[in-house]
Amino acid sequence: MLSDPIADMLTRIRNATRTFKETVDVPASKFKEELAKLLVQEGYVASYERLLPEGQKFDVLRLTLKYGVKREQVIKHIERISRPGRRAYVSADNLPRVQRGLGVAVVSTSKGLLADHDARKQGVGGEVICVLW
């Protein structure tokens, strides 16, 4: 049993992009599916689908990773910020700017998972889940 399934998902994505894998499978949950949807919207992942592999009991999310024209990584850095032992909450005024706006901070708000620029526009704060660029 994992103590931090979100960190496990981010680590699987990080490891798969470093070895230039086309897809990566992650155990599915609603929160992870929302995170995958946000990564697709922001252009860091090509697509995702939820499926039940043959012979398995639980659903998995299959993320199709995205690479540049010359096979360079789109996700250069991905890091978990809020952890089970130390939660990181910020107000709308203190939302982080990642790489001066070139990266994205994923924020869990009362309106769902949002990118930092969307949370700033809507004027909501929340828990900073991760940052990536």
JSON list of C-alpha atoms in Angstrom, two decimals:
[
{"chain": "A", "resi": 1, "resn": "MET", "atom": "CA", "xyz": [0.00, 0.00, 0.00]},
{"chain": "A", "resi": 2, "resn": "LEU", "atom": "CA", "xyz": [1.29, 3.42, -0.96]},
{"chain": "A", "resi": 3, "resn": "SER", "atom": "CA", "xyz": [1.29, 6.30, 1.48]},
{"chain": "A", "resi": 4, "resn": "ASP", "atom": "CA", "xyz": [1.29, 8.90, -1.33]},
{"chain": "A", "resi": 5, "resn": "PRO", "atom": "CA", "xyz": [-0.33, 7.70, -4.57]},
{"chain": "A", "resi": 6, "resn": "ILE", "atom": "CA", "xyz": [-0.02, 11.13, -6.24]},
{"chain": "A", "resi": 7, "resn": "ALA", "atom": "CA", "xyz": [3.75, 11.14, -5.71]},
{"chain": "A", "resi": 8, "resn": "ASP", "atom": "CA", "xyz": [3.82, 7.62, -7.18]},
{"chain": "A", "resi": 9, "resn": "MET", "atom": "CA", "xyz": [1.99, 8.86, -10.29]},
{"chain": "A", "resi": 10, "resn": "LEU", "atom": "CA", "xyz": [4.36, 11.80, -10.72]},
{"chain": "A", "resi": 11, "resn": "THR", "atom": "CA", "xyz": [7.39, 9.53, -10.26]},
{"chain": "A", "resi": 12, "resn": "ARG", "atom": "CA", "xyz": [6.10, 7.10, -12.89]},
{"chain": "A", "resi": 13, "resn": "ILE", "atom": "CA", "xyz": [5.62, 9.99, -15.34]},
{"chain": "A", "resi": 14, "resn": "ARG", "atom": "CA", "xyz": [9.11, 11.36, -14.54]},
{"chain": "A", "resi": 15, "resn": "ASN", "atom": "CA", "xyz": [10.76, 7.96, -15.02]},
{"chain": "A", "resi": 16, "resn": "ALA", "atom": "CA", "xyz": [8.87, 7.24, -18.25]},
{"chain": "A", "resi": 17, "resn": "THR", "atom": "CA", "xyz": [9.79, 10.59, -19.82]},
{"chain": "A", "resi": 18, "resn": "ARG", "atom": "CA", "xyz": [13.46, 10.15, -18.90]},
{"chain": "A", "resi": 19, "resn": "THR", "atom": "CA", "xyz": [13.54, 6.79, -20.73]},
{"chain": "A", "resi": 20, "resn": "PHE", "atom": "CA", "xyz": [11.43, 8.12, -23.65]},
{"chain": "A", "resi": 21, "resn": "LYS", "atom": "CA", "xyz": [8.53, 5.68, -23.19]},
{"chain": "A", "resi": 22, "resn": "GLU", "atom": "CA", "xyz": [5.45, 6.23, -25.34]},
{"chain": "A", "resi": 23, "resn": "THR", "atom": "CA", "xyz": [2.93, 5.39, -22.61]},
{"chain": "A", "resi": 24, "resn": "VAL", "atom": "CA", "xyz": [2.86, 4.89, -18.86]},
{"chain": "A", "resi": 25, "resn": "ASP", "atom": "CA", "xyz": [0.25, 3.04, -16.78]},
{"chain": "A", "resi": 26, "resn": "VAL", "atom": "CA", "xyz": [-0.83, 4.41, -13.40]},
{"chain": "A", "resi": 27, "resn": "PRO", "atom": "CA", "xyz": [-3.38, 2.90, -10.97]},
{"chain": "A", "resi": 28, "resn": "ALA", "atom": "CA", "xyz": [-6.57, 4.90, -11.52]},
{"chain": "A", "resi": 29, "resn": "SER", "atom": "CA", "xyz": [-8.55, 7.14, -9.20]},
{"chain": "A", "resi": 30, "resn": "LYS", "atom": "CA", "xyz": [-10.83, 10.14, -9.73]},
{"chain": "A", "resi": 31, "resn": "PHE", "atom": "CA", "xyz": [-8.19, 12.57, -8.49]},
{"chain": "A", "resi": 32, "resn": "LYS", "atom": "CA", "xyz": [-5.49, 11.11, -10.75]},
{"chain": "A", "resi": 33, "resn": "GLU", "atom": "CA", "xyz": [-7.89, 11.25, -13.70]},
{"chain": "A", "resi": 34, "resn": "GLU", "atom": "CA", "xyz": [-8.53, 14.95, -13.04]},
{"chain": "A", "resi": 35, "resn": "LEU", "atom": "CA", "xyz": [-4.77, 15.53, -12.80]},
{"chain": "A", "resi": 36, "resn": "ALA", "atom": "CA", "xyz": [-4.25, 13.70, -16.11]},
{"chain": "A", "resi": 37, "resn": "LYS", "atom": "CA", "xyz": [-6.99, 15.81, -17.72]},
{"chain": "A", "resi": 38, "resn": "LEU", "atom": "CA", "xyz": [-5.26, 18.98, -16.52]},
{"chain": "A", "resi": 39, "resn": "LEU", "atom": "CA", "xyz": [-1.89, 17.77, -17.89]},
{"chain": "A", "resi": 40, "resn": "VAL", "atom": "CA", "xyz": [-3.53, 17.19, -21.29]},
{"chain": "A", "resi": 41, "resn": "GLN", "atom": "CA", "xyz": [-5.18, 20.65, -21.23]},
{"chain": "A", "resi": 42, "resn": "GLU", "atom": "CA", "xyz": [-1.86, 22.32, -20.40]},
{"chain": "A", "resi": 43, "resn": "GLY", "atom": "CA", "xyz": [-0.06, 20.43, -23.19]},
{"chain": "A", "resi": 44, "resn": "TYR", "atom": "CA", "xyz": [2.31, 18.30, -21.12]},
{"chain": "A", "resi": 45, "resn": "VAL", "atom": "CA", "xyz": [0.70, 14.94, -21.97]},
{"chain": "A", "resi": 46, "resn": "ALA", "atom": "CA", "xyz": [-0.74, 13.93, -25.37]},
{"chain": "A", "resi": 47, "resn": "SER", "atom": "CA", "xyz": [-3.74, 11.95, -24.07]},
{"chain": "A", "resi": 48, "resn": "TYR", "atom": "CA", "xyz": [-5.03, 9.61, -21.38]},
{"chain": "A", "resi": 49, "resn": "GLU", "atom": "CA", "xyz": [-7.58, 6.83, -21.12]},
{"chain": "A", "resi": 50, "resn": "ARG", "atom": "CA", "xyz": [-9.02, 4.81, -18.26]},
{"chain": "A", "resi": 51, "resn": "LEU", "atom": "CA", "xyz": [-9.11, 1.09, -18.91]},
{"chain": "A", "resi": 52, "resn": "LEU", "atom": "CA", "xyz": [-9.23, -2.30, -17.23]},
{"chain": "A", "resi": 53, "resn": "PRO", "atom": "CA", "xyz": [-6.38, -4.51, -18.49]},
{"chain": "A", "resi": 54, "resn": "GLU", "atom": "CA", "xyz": [-7.20, -8.15, -19.06]},
{"chain": "A", "resi": 55, "resn": "GLY", "atom": "CA", "xyz": [-6.60, -10.28, -15.97]},
{"chain": "A", "resi": 56, "resn": "GLN", "atom": "CA", "xyz": [-6.41, -7.33, -13.55]},
{"chain": "A", "resi": 57, "resn": "LYS", "atom": "CA", "xyz": [-8.90, -6.30, -10.88]},
{"chain": "A", "resi": 58, "resn": "PHE", "atom": "CA", "xyz": [-8.37, -2.52, -10.90]},
{"chain": "A", "resi": 59, "resn": "ASP", "atom": "CA", "xyz": [-8.58, 0.22, -13.51]},
{"chain": "A", "resi": 60, "resn": "VAL", "atom": "CA", "xyz": [-5.46, 1.95, -14.77]},
{"chain": "A", "resi": 61, "resn": "LEU", "atom": "CA", "xyz": [-4.88, 5.29, -16.44]},
{"chain": "A", "resi": 62, "resn": "ARG", "atom": "CA", "xyz": [-2.78, 4.96, -19.57]},
{"chain": "A", "resi": 63, "resn": "LEU", "atom": "CA", "xyz": [-1.05, 8.27, -20.27]},
{"chain": "A", "resi": 64, "resn": "THR", "atom": "CA", "xyz": [0.36, 8.84, -23.74]},
{"chain": "A", "resi": 65, "resn": "LEU", "atom": "CA", "xyz": [3.44, 10.98, -23.26]},
{"chain": "A", "resi": 66, "resn": "LYS", "atom": "CA", "xyz": [4.40, 13.90, -25.46]},
{"chain": "A", "resi": 67, "resn": "TYR", "atom": "CA", "xyz": [7.81, 14.74, -26.90]},
{"chain": "A", "resi": 68, "resn": "GLY", "atom": "CA", "xyz": [9.17, 17.55, -29.04]},
{"chain": "A", "resi": 69, "resn": "VAL", "atom": "CA", "xyz": [10.09, 17.47, -32.72]},
{"chain": "A", "resi": 70, "resn": "LYS", "atom": "CA", "xyz": [13.65, 16.31, -32.05]},
{"chain": "A", "resi": 71, "resn": "ARG", "atom": "CA", "xyz": [12.48, 13.89, -29.33]},
{"chain": "A", "resi": 72, "resn": "GLU", "atom": "CA", "xyz": [13.18, 16.33, -26.50]},
{"chain": "A", "resi": 73, "resn": "GLN", "atom": "CA", "xyz": [11.18, 16.00, -23.29]},
{"chain": "A", "resi": 74, "resn": "VAL", "atom": "CA", "xyz": [8.13, 18.21, -22.89]},
{"chain": "A", "resi": 75, "resn": "ILE", "atom": "CA", "xyz": [8.13, 17.60, -19.11]},
{"chain": "A", "resi": 76, "resn": "LYS", "atom": "CA", "xyz": [11.59, 18.63, -18.00]},
{"chain": "A", "resi": 77, "resn": "HIS", "atom": "CA", "xyz": [10.80, 18.80, -14.28]},
{"chain": "A", "resi": 78, "resn": "ILE", "atom": "CA", "xyz": [7.87, 17.50, -12.22]},
{"chain": "A", "resi": 79, "resn": "GLU", "atom": "CA", "xyz": [7.82, 17.78, -8.43]},
{"chain": "A", "resi": 80, "resn": "ARG", "atom": "CA", "xyz": [5.33, 17.05, -5.65]},
{"chain": "A", "resi": 81, "resn": "ILE", "atom": "CA", "xyz": [4.88, 20.07, -3.36]},
{"chain": "A", "resi": 82, "resn": "SER", "atom": "CA", "xyz": [2.12, 19.23, -0.87]},
{"chain": "A", "resi": 83, "resn": "ARG", "atom": "CA", "xyz": [2.82, 15.92, 0.85]},
{"chain": "A", "resi": 84, "resn": "PRO", "atom": "CA", "xyz": [0.82, 13.88, 3.38]},
{"chain": "A", "resi": 85, "resn": "GLY", "atom": "CA", "xyz": [3.23, 14.91, 6.14]},
{"chain": "A", "resi": 86, "resn": "ARG", "atom": "CA", "xyz": [3.39, 18.57, 5.15]},
{"chain": "A", "resi": 87, "resn": "ARG", "atom": "CA", "xyz": [0.48, 20.14, 3.30]},
{"chain": "A", "resi": 88, "resn": "ALA", "atom": "CA", "xyz": [1.09, 23.34, 1.35]},
{"chain": "A", "resi": 89, "resn": "TYR", "atom": "CA", "xyz": [-1.89, 25.71, 1.21]},
{"chain": "A", "resi": 90, "resn": "VAL", "atom": "CA", "xyz": [-1.77, 29.13, -0.43]},
{"chain": "A", "resi": 91, "resn": "SER", "atom": "CA", "xyz": [-4.21, 32.00, -0.81]},
{"chain": "A", "resi": 92, "resn": "ALA", "atom": "CA", "xyz": [-5.14, 33.43, -4.19]},
{"chain": "A", "resi": 93, "resn": "ASP", "atom": "CA", "xyz": [-2.67, 36.28, -3.64]},
{"chain": "A", "resi": 94, "resn": "ASN", "atom": "CA", "xyz": [0.26, 33.94, -2.93]},
{"chain": "A", "resi": 95, "resn": "LEU", "atom": "CA", "xyz": [-0.12, 31.44, -5.79]},
{"chain": "A", "resi": 96, "resn": "PRO", "atom": "CA", "xyz": [3.34, 30.48, -7.07]},
{"chain": "A", "resi": 97, "resn": "ARG", "atom": "CA", "xyz": [4.63, 31.51, -10.49]},
{"chain": "A", "resi": 98, "resn": "VAL", "atom": "CA", "xyz": [6.60, 28.61, -11.89]},
{"chain": "A", "resi": 99, "resn": "GLN", "atom": "CA", "xyz": [9.55, 29.55, -14.10]},
{"chain": "A", "resi": 100, "resn": "ARG", "atom": "CA", "xyz": [8.12, 33.08, -14.44]},
{"chain": "A", "resi": 101, "resn": "GLY", "atom": "CA", "xyz": [4.91, 31.76, -15.98]},
{"chain": "A", "resi": 102, "resn": "LEU", "atom": "CA", "xyz": [6.45, 29.17, -18.32]},
{"chain": "A", "resi": 103, "resn": "GLY", "atom": "CA", "xyz": [5.65, 26.29, -15.96]},
{"chain": "A", "resi": 104, "resn": "VAL", "atom": "CA", "xyz": [2.47, 25.25, -14.20]},
{"chain": "A", "resi": 105, "resn": "ALA", "atom": "CA", "xyz": [1.56, 24.79, -10.55]},
{"chain": "A", "resi": 106, "resn": "VAL", "atom": "CA", "xyz": [-1.39, 22.43, -10.08]},
{"chain": "A", "resi": 107, "resn": "VAL", "atom": "CA", "xyz": [-3.71, 23.70, -7.34]},
{"chain": "A", "resi": 108, "resn": "SER", "atom": "CA", "xyz": [-6.57, 21.78, -5.71]},
{"chain": "A", "resi": 109, "resn": "THR", "atom": "CA", "xyz": [-9.28, 24.38, -5.09]},
{"chain": "A", "resi": 110, "resn": "SER", "atom": "CA", "xyz": [-12.93, 24.42, -4.12]},
{"chain": "A", "resi": 111, "resn": "LYS", "atom": "CA", "xyz": [-13.63, 24.59, -7.88]},
{"chain": "A", "resi": 112, "resn": "GLY", "atom": "CA", "xyz": [-11.59, 21.47, -8.66]},
{"chain": "A", "resi": 113, "resn": "LEU", "atom": "CA", "xyz": [-8.04, 21.04, -9.90]},
{"chain": "A", "resi": 114, "resn": "LEU", "atom": "CA", "xyz": [-6.80, 24.18, -11.63]},
{"chain": "A", "resi": 115, "resn": "ALA", "atom": "CA", "xyz": [-3.58, 25.45, -13.12]},
{"chain": "A", "resi": 116, "resn": "ASP", "atom": "CA", "xyz": [-2.09, 28.39, -11.20]},
{"chain": "A", "resi": 117, "resn": "HIS", "atom": "CA", "xyz": [-3.00, 30.93, -13.90]},
{"chain": "A", "resi": 118, "resn": "ASP", "atom": "CA", "xyz": [-6.64, 29.76, -13.93]},
{"chain": "A", "resi": 119, "resn": "ALA", "atom": "CA", "xyz": [-6.84, 29.87, -10.12]},
{"chain": "A", "resi": 120, "resn": "ARG", "atom": "CA", "xyz": [-5.37, 33.38, -10.19]},
{"chain": "A", "resi": 121, "resn": "LYS", "atom": "CA", "xyz": [-8.02, 34.50, -12.73]},
{"chain": "A", "resi": 122, "resn": "GLN", "atom": "CA", "xyz": [-10.83, 33.01, -10.63]},
{"chain": "A", "resi": 123, "resn": "GLY", "atom": "CA", "xyz": [-9.38, 34.43, -7.41]},
{"chain": "A", "resi": 124, "resn": "VAL", "atom": "CA", "xyz": [-9.21, 31.13, -5.51]},
{"chain": "A", "resi": 125, "resn": "GLY", "atom": "CA", "xyz": [-6.41, 29.54, -3.52]},
{"chain": "A", "resi": 126, "resn": "GLY", "atom": "CA", "xyz": [-5.96, 26.02, -2.30]},
{"chain": "A", "resi": 127, "resn": "GLU", "atom": "CA", "xyz": [-3.48, 23.19, -1.90]},
{"chain": "A", "resi": 128, "resn": "VAL", "atom": "CA", "xyz": [-0.49, 23.22, -4.26]},
{"chain": "A", "resi": 129, "resn": "ILE", "atom": "CA", "xyz": [-0.28, 19.63, -5.49]},
{"chain": "A", "resi": 130, "resn": "CYS", "atom": "CA", "xyz": [2.73, 19.81, -7.80]},
{"chain": "A", "resi": 131, "resn": "VAL", "atom": "CA", "xyz": [4.77, 22.03, -10.13]},
{"chain": "A", "resi": 132, "resn": "LEU", "atom": "CA", "xyz": [6.06, 21.15, -13.57]},
{"chain": "A", "resi": 133, "resn": "TRP", "atom": "CA", "xyz": [7.82, 22.74, -16.49]}
]
